[in-house]
Coordinates of C-alpha atoms in Angstrom, one line a residue:
Chain Y
X1 CA -2.9 -24.1 -12.4
X2 CA 0.6 -22.9 -12.5
X3 CA 3.4 -25.2 -13.4
X4 CA 5.1 -24.6 -10.0
X5 CA 8.3 -23.7 -11.6
X6 CA 10.6 -21.3 -9.6
X7 CA 11.7 -19.6 -12.7
X8 CA 8.2 -19.4 -14.2
X9 CA 8.3 -15.8 -15.0
X10 CA 11.8 -15.8 -16.4
X11 CA 11.1 -18.7 -18.7
X12 CA 7.9 -17.2 -20.1
X13 CA 8.8 -15.4 -23.2
X14 CA 5.9 -15.4 -25.7
X15 CA 2.2 -14.9 -25.7
X16 CA -0.3 -14.3 -22.9
X17 CA -1.8 -16.6 -20.3
X18 CA -5.1 -15.7 -18.7
X19 CA -6.0 -17.4 -15.4
X20 CA -9.7 -17.3 -14.5
X21 CA -9.8 -18.5 -10.9
X22 CA -12.6 -19.6 -8.7
X23 CA -13.6 -16.8 -6.4
X24 CA -12.5 -18.4 -3.2
X25 CA -13.0 -15.3 -1.1
X26 CA -16.7 -14.9 -2.1
X27 CA -17.3 -18.6 -1.5
X28 CA -15.6 -18.4 1.9
X29 CA -17.8 -15.4 2.9
X30 CA -21.1 -16.2 1.2
X31 CA -20.9 -19.9 0.5
X32 CA -21.4 -19.3 -3.2
X33 CA -19.3 -17.9 -6.0
X34 CA -22.1 -15.9 -7.5
X35 CA -24.5 -13.7 -5.6
X36 CA -25.5 -10.2 -4.8
X37 CA -22.8 -7.6 -4.2
X38 CA -21.6 -7.1 -0.7
X39 CA -21.0 -4.3 1.7
X40 CA -19.4 -3.7 5.1
X41 CA -21.9 -3.0 7.9
X42 CA -22.5 0.8 7.9
X43 CA -22.2 0.9 11.7
X44 CA -18.8 -0.7 11.5
X45 CA -17.7 1.9 8.9
X46 CA -18.9 4.7 11.2
X47 CA -17.0 3.1 14.1
X48 CA -13.9 2.8 12.0
X49 CA -14.2 6.5 11.1
X50 CA -14.4 7.3 14.9
X51 CA -11.1 5.5 15.3
X52 CA -9.5 7.7 12.6
X53 CA -10.9 10.8 14.4
X54 CA -9.4 9.5 17.7
X55 CA -6.0 9.2 16.1
X56 CA -6.3 12.6 14.6
X57 CA -7.1 14.1 18.0
X58 CA -3.9 12.7 19.4
X59 CA -2.0 13.5 16.2
X60 CA -0.6 16.9 17.2
X61 CA 1.0 15.4 20.3
X62 CA 2.3 12.5 18.3
X63 CA 3.8 14.7 15.6
X64 CA 5.4 16.9 18.2
X65 CA 7.0 13.9 19.9
X66 CA 8.4 12.8 16.5
X67 CA 9.6 16.3 15.6
X68 CA 11.3 16.7 19.0
X69 CA 13.0 13.4 18.4
X70 CA 14.3 14.6 15.0
X71 CA 15.5 17.9 16.6
X72 CA 17.3 16.1 19.4
X73 CA 18.9 13.5 17.1
X74 CA 19.9 16.2 14.7
X75 CA 21.6 18.2 17.5
X76 CA 23.5 15.1 18.6
X77 CA 24.4 14.1 15.1
X78 CA 26.1 17.4 14.3
X79 CA 28.7 16.7 17.0
X80 CA 29.5 13.2 15.7
X81 CA 31.7 12.8 12.6
X82 CA 30.9 9.2 11.7
X83 CA 30.6 5.7 12.9
X84 CA 27.8 3.5 14.3
X85 CA 26.5 6.1 16.6
X86 CA 25.9 8.5 13.7
X87 CA 24.3 5.7 11.6
X88 CA 21.9 5.1 14.5
X89 CA 20.9 8.7 14.6
X90 CA 20.4 8.8 10.9
X91 CA 18.1 5.8 11.2
X92 CA 16.2 7.4 14.1
X93 CA 15.6 10.6 12.1
X94 CA 14.5 8.5 9.1
X95 CA 12.0 6.6 11.2
X96 CA 10.6 9.8 12.9
X97 CA 10.3 11.6 9.5
X98 CA 8.5 8.5 8.0
X99 CA 6.1 8.5 11.0
X100 CA 5.4 12.2 10.6
X101 CA 4.7 11.7 6.9
X102 CA 2.4 8.7 7.5
X103 CA 0.4 10.1 10.4
X104 CA 0.5 13.7 9.2
X105 CA -0.9 12.8 5.8
X106 CA -3.6 10.7 7.5
X107 CA -4.8 13.6 9.7
X108 CA -4.6 16.5 7.3
X109 CA -1.1 17.9 8.3
X110 CA -0.3 18.2 4.6
X111 CA 2.6 20.6 4.9
X112 CA 4.3 18.8 7.7
X113 CA 3.9 15.5 5.8
X114 CA 5.4 17.2 2.8
X115 CA 8.5 18.3 4.6
X116 CA 8.8 15.0 6.5
X117 CA 8.6 13.1 3.1
X118 CA 11.2 15.4 1.6
X119 CA 13.5 14.9 4.6
X120 CA 13.0 11.1 4.6
X121 CA 13.7 10.9 0.8
X122 CA 16.8 13.1 1.2
X123 CA 18.1 10.7 3.8
X124 CA 17.5 7.8 1.4
X125 CA 19.5 9.5 -1.3
X126 CA 22.4 10.7 0.9
X127 CA 24.3 9.4 3.9
X128 CA 24.4 12.9 5.4
X129 CA 28.1 12.8 5.6
X130 CA 28.9 16.0 3.7
X131 CA 29.0 19.3 5.5
X132 CA 26.6 20.9 3.0
X133 CA 23.9 18.4 4.1
X134 CA 23.7 20.0 7.4
X135 CA 22.1 23.1 5.9
X136 CA 19.5 21.0 4.1
X137 CA 18.6 19.0 7.2
X138 CA 18.5 22.2 9.3
X139 CA 16.1 23.8 6.7
X140 CA 13.8 20.8 7.0
X141 CA 13.9 20.7 10.8
X142 CA 13.2 24.5 11.0
X143 CA 10.4 24.4 8.4
X144 CA 8.7 21.5 10.3
X145 CA 9.0 23.2 13.7
X146 CA 7.5 26.4 12.3
X147 CA 4.7 24.4 10.5
X148 CA 3.7 22.7 13.7
X149 CA 4.1 25.7 15.9
X150 CA 2.0 27.9 13.6
X151 CA -0.4 25.1 12.9
X152 CA -0.1 25.4 9.1
X153 CA -2.1 22.5 7.8
X154 CA -2.6 22.9 4.1
X155 CA 0.3 22.7 1.7
X156 CA -0.9 25.4 -0.6
X157 CA -1.2 28.6 1.6
X158 CA 1.1 31.6 1.1
X159 CA 3.0 30.8 4.3
X160 CA 3.3 27.2 3.2
X161 CA 4.6 28.2 -0.2
X162 CA 7.2 30.5 1.5
X163 CA 8.5 27.7 3.7
X164 CA 8.6 25.2 0.8
X165 CA 10.5 27.8 -1.2
X166 CA 13.1 28.2 1.6
X167 CA 13.6 24.5 1.8
X168 CA 13.9 24.1 -1.9
X169 CA 16.4 26.9 -2.0
X170 CA 18.6 25.1 0.5
X171 CA 18.3 21.8 -1.4
X172 CA 19.1 23.5 -4.7
X173 CA 22.1 25.5 -3.3
X174 CA 23.7 22.8 -1.2
X175 CA 23.0 19.5 -3.0
Chain Z
X1 CA -48.1 0.1 -20.3
X2 CA -45.0 2.0 -19.2
X3 CA -43.6 1.1 -15.9
X4 CA -40.8 2.6 -13.8
X5 CA -39.8 -0.8 -12.7
X6 CA -36.4 -1.9 -14.2
X7 CA -36.6 -5.1 -16.2
X8 CA -33.8 -6.7 -14.2
X9 CA -34.0 -5.3 -10.7
X10 CA -30.7 -4.9 -8.9
X11 CA -30.5 -6.9 -5.8
X12 CA -29.7 -5.1 -2.6
X13 CA -26.2 -5.5 -1.4
X14 CA -25.7 -8.0 1.4
X15 CA -23.8 -7.1 4.5
X16 CA -20.8 -9.5 4.6
X17 CA -19.7 -11.4 7.6
X18 CA -15.9 -11.0 7.3
X19 CA -15.3 -13.3 10.2
X20 CA -13.8 -16.0 7.9
X21 CA -11.3 -13.6 6.5
X22 CA -7.6 -13.5 7.5
X23 CA -5.7 -10.4 6.5
X24 CA -2.0 -9.8 6.7
X25 CA -1.1 -6.1 7.4
X26 CA 2.4 -4.9 6.6
X27 CA 2.9 -1.4 8.0
X28 CA 5.9 0.0 9.9
X29 CA 4.3 3.0 11.6
X30 CA 2.9 1.8 14.9
X31 CA 0.0 4.4 15.1
X32 CA -1.0 3.5 11.5
X33 CA -0.6 -0.2 12.2
X34 CA -2.8 0.1 15.3
X35 CA -5.4 2.1 13.4
X36 CA -5.6 -0.1 10.4
X37 CA -5.7 -3.3 12.4
X38 CA -8.4 -1.8 14.6
X39 CA -10.5 -0.7 11.6
X40 CA -10.3 -4.2 10.1
X41 CA -11.3 -5.8 13.4
X42 CA -14.2 -3.3 13.5
X43 CA -15.3 -4.5 10.1
X44 CA -15.4 -8.0 11.6
X45 CA -12.3 -9.4 9.9
X46 CA -11.6 -12.7 11.7
X47 CA -7.9 -12.5 12.0
X48 CA -5.5 -9.6 11.4
X49 CA -1.8 -10.6 11.3
X50 CA 0.4 -7.5 11.8
X51 CA 4.0 -7.0 10.8
X52 CA 6.4 -4.1 10.3
X53 CA 7.9 -4.7 6.9
X54 CA 8.2 -7.0 3.8
X55 CA 10.8 -9.3 5.4
X56 CA 8.5 -10.1 8.3
X57 CA 5.5 -10.4 6.0
X58 CA 7.4 -12.9 3.8
X59 CA 8.2 -15.0 6.9
X60 CA 4.7 -14.9 8.1
X61 CA 3.3 -15.8 4.7
X62 CA 5.7 -18.7 4.3
X63 CA 4.9 -20.2 7.7
X64 CA 1.1 -19.5 7.6
X65 CA 0.6 -20.9 4.2
X66 CA 2.7 -24.0 5.0
X67 CA 0.7 -24.6 8.2
X68 CA -2.5 -24.1 6.3
X69 CA -1.5 -26.8 3.8
X70 CA -1.1 -29.1 6.8
X71 CA -4.7 -28.0 7.8
X72 CA -3.1 -26.7 11.0
X73 CA -4.5 -23.1 10.7
X74 CA -6.4 -20.9 8.4
X75 CA -4.3 -19.3 5.6
X76 CA -4.0 -15.7 4.8
X77 CA -6.7 -14.4 2.3
X78 CA -5.5 -10.9 1.6
X79 CA -2.6 -8.6 2.1
X80 CA -2.6 -4.9 3.0
X81 CA 0.8 -3.3 2.6
X82 CA 2.4 0.1 3.0
X83 CA 4.7 1.2 0.2
X84 CA 7.9 2.4 1.9
X85 CA 9.0 0.5 5.0
X86 CA 12.5 0.4 6.3
X87 CA 12.4 -3.4 6.8
X88 CA 11.5 -4.3 3.3
X89 CA 9.3 -2.3 1.0
X90 CA 5.8 -2.9 -0.3
X91 CA 7.2 -3.4 -3.8
X92 CA 9.5 -6.1 -2.5
X93 CA 6.6 -7.9 -0.9
X94 CA 4.4 -7.6 -4.0
X95 CA 7.3 -8.9 -6.2
X96 CA 7.9 -11.9 -3.8
X97 CA 4.2 -12.8 -3.8
X98 CA 3.7 -12.6 -7.5
X99 CA 6.9 -14.5 -8.3
X100 CA 6.1 -17.3 -5.8
X101 CA 5.8 -20.9 -7.1
X102 CA 2.8 -21.7 -4.9
X103 CA -0.7 -20.8 -6.1
X104 CA -1.8 -20.2 -2.5
X105 CA 0.6 -17.3 -2.4
X106 CA 1.1 -15.9 -5.9
X107 CA -2.7 -15.3 -6.4
X108 CA -3.3 -13.5 -3.1
X109 CA -5.1 -10.2 -3.4
X110 CA -2.9 -7.3 -2.4
X111 CA -4.1 -3.8 -1.5
X112 CA -1.5 -1.0 -1.3
X113 CA -2.1 1.5 1.5
X114 CA 0.1 4.5 1.4
X115 CA 0.3 8.2 2.2
X116 CA 0.8 10.9 -0.4
X117 CA 0.8 8.2 -3.0
X118 CA 1.7 9.7 -6.4
X119 CA 0.4 8.5 -9.6
X120 CA 3.8 6.9 -10.3
X121 CA 3.6 4.9 -7.1
X122 CA 0.1 3.7 -7.9
X123 CA 1.2 2.7 -11.5
X124 CA 4.3 0.9 -10.2
X125 CA 2.2 -1.0 -7.7
X126 CA -0.3 -2.0 -10.4
X127 CA 2.5 -3.0 -12.7
X128 CA 4.1 -5.1 -10.0
X129 CA 0.7 -6.9 -9.5
X130 CA -1.2 -5.1 -6.7
X131 CA -5.0 -5.4 -7.0
X132 CA -6.0 -2.1 -5.4
X133 CA -4.4 1.1 -4.1
X134 CA -5.6 3.1 -1.1
X135 CA -4.3 6.6 -0.7
X136 CA -4.2 8.4 2.6
X137 CA -6.0 10.1 4.1
X138 CA -8.1 6.9 4.3
X139 CA -11.6 6.6 5.6
X140 CA -13.7 3.7 6.8
X141 CA -15.7 3.9 3.5
X142 CA -12.6 3.8 1.3
X143 CA -11.0 0.8 3.1
X144 CA -14.3 -1.1 3.1
X145 CA -14.7 -0.3 -0.6
X146 CA -11.3 -1.7 -1.5
X147 CA -11.9 -4.9 0.5
X148 CA -15.3 -5.5 -1.0
X149 CA -14.0 -4.8 -4.5
X150 CA -11.3 -7.5 -4.1
X151 CA -14.1 -9.9 -3.0
X152 CA -16.8 -9.0 -5.5
X153 CA -14.8 -7.9 -8.5
X154 CA -11.8 -10.2 -8.9
X155 CA -10.1 -9.8 -12.2
X156 CA -8.4 -12.6 -14.1
X157 CA -4.7 -12.9 -13.6
X158 CA -2.6 -12.2 -16.6
X159 CA 0.8 -13.6 -17.3
X160 CA 3.1 -12.2 -20.0
X161 CA 6.9 -12.1 -20.4
X162 CA 7.1 -9.0 -18.2
X163 CA 4.0 -9.1 -16.0
X164 CA 2.1 -11.3 -13.7
X165 CA -0.9 -10.0 -11.8
X166 CA -4.5 -9.0 -11.9
X167 CA -5.7 -7.8 -15.3
X168 CA -4.7 -4.1 -15.4
X169 CA -7.8 -3.3 -17.6
X170 CA -10.9 -2.9 -15.5
X171 CA -13.3 -2.2 -18.4
X172 CA -14.0 -4.0 -21.6
X173 CA -14.7 -1.7 -24.4
X174 CA -15.9 -2.6 -27.9
X175 CA -13.2 -1.6 -30.3
X176 CA -14.1 -1.0 -33.9
X177 CA -11.1 -1.0 -36.3
X178 CA -8.2 -3.1 -37.4
X179 CA -6.7 -5.4 -34.9
X180 CA -3.2 -4.0 -34.2
X181 CA -2.3 -6.2 -31.3
X182 CA 1.1 -7.7 -31.5
X183 CA 0.0 -10.9 -29.8
X184 CA -2.3 -13.1 -32.0
X185 CA -5.3 -14.9 -30.6
X186 CA -3.6 -18.3 -30.9
X187 CA -0.9 -17.0 -28.5
X188 CA -3.4 -16.4 -25.8
X189 CA -4.0 -19.3 -23.5
X190 CA -7.0 -19.2 -21.1
X191 CA -7.0 -21.4 -18.0
X192 CA -10.3 -21.8 -16.2
X193 CA -10.0 -23.2 -12.7
X194 CA -12.6 -25.8 -11.9
X195 CA -14.2 -25.9 -8.5

């Protein structure tokens, strides 16, 4: 169907091409391209939901482990000026923050996921080499520790807004 | 004379056997990777290939689709990808797939699975050529719905100077008024694939 040209997209300058393809997936599953709509077995869906619940039961421990990792890495990092060791710690903080954001958002830890995402995105934007960055990272680490310790789940409570405000203030002042 | 029976009764949905389906899952977070793979297996998906980022996904796709051509193994039928991954992002993977020269790869259905997905991310994914987006927190129902939607409601692929991917319009609405489209009907080519 396509002209198998590597620069297909770049060479295409005018008009519109519409590709109506054979529904291979439906054929593979039902043996025919046309037929009644499908569904996944309801018991399988219920079983899948149980797996989510199981992850969410383990979630606080998992989040604590990641947060401890960030706290430790962050302590070590403040003593190292630069070099490969520092880069490794930045990467480790990034991965732990990313994990908190992923798992936290999955299991209803909205506020923690919010701070983790903010920290992760901050790491993407900076190399954390400037002294002012320490205040911003510290604000995130503190806010996340308080959030987990006080079990603040939703991102919109008064306490949550206060913590968010503190972190935003640090970002605004020291960026 | 009146009857409650519909003129064209809707047939009951059929429970699909997904055992013939091979899904590639690109997700860097190990707990999420484990969860999603396990949910897919619970749905009966035949094979779930798991990797931690776009780079690995690209390698797997290249090898798997080449071996499939040689009738060595079954190819990948669908991709589930996270958005932000340290080892190559979801957007890199979508771009690579949609710009590929081989039909086996470029037309693969792609479902974006991501946490805290903003409208901007969903729009970007759609404009890069993703078929569906799934925002965390996910549920069994939501995941099943996206997979079934890809199987039952495939949209035609559209190619323009700036886009290649599934038609971004899901509905057809009758428009009454002057045709203001910049592209004239003679500039639209429709390709129907024959079985």
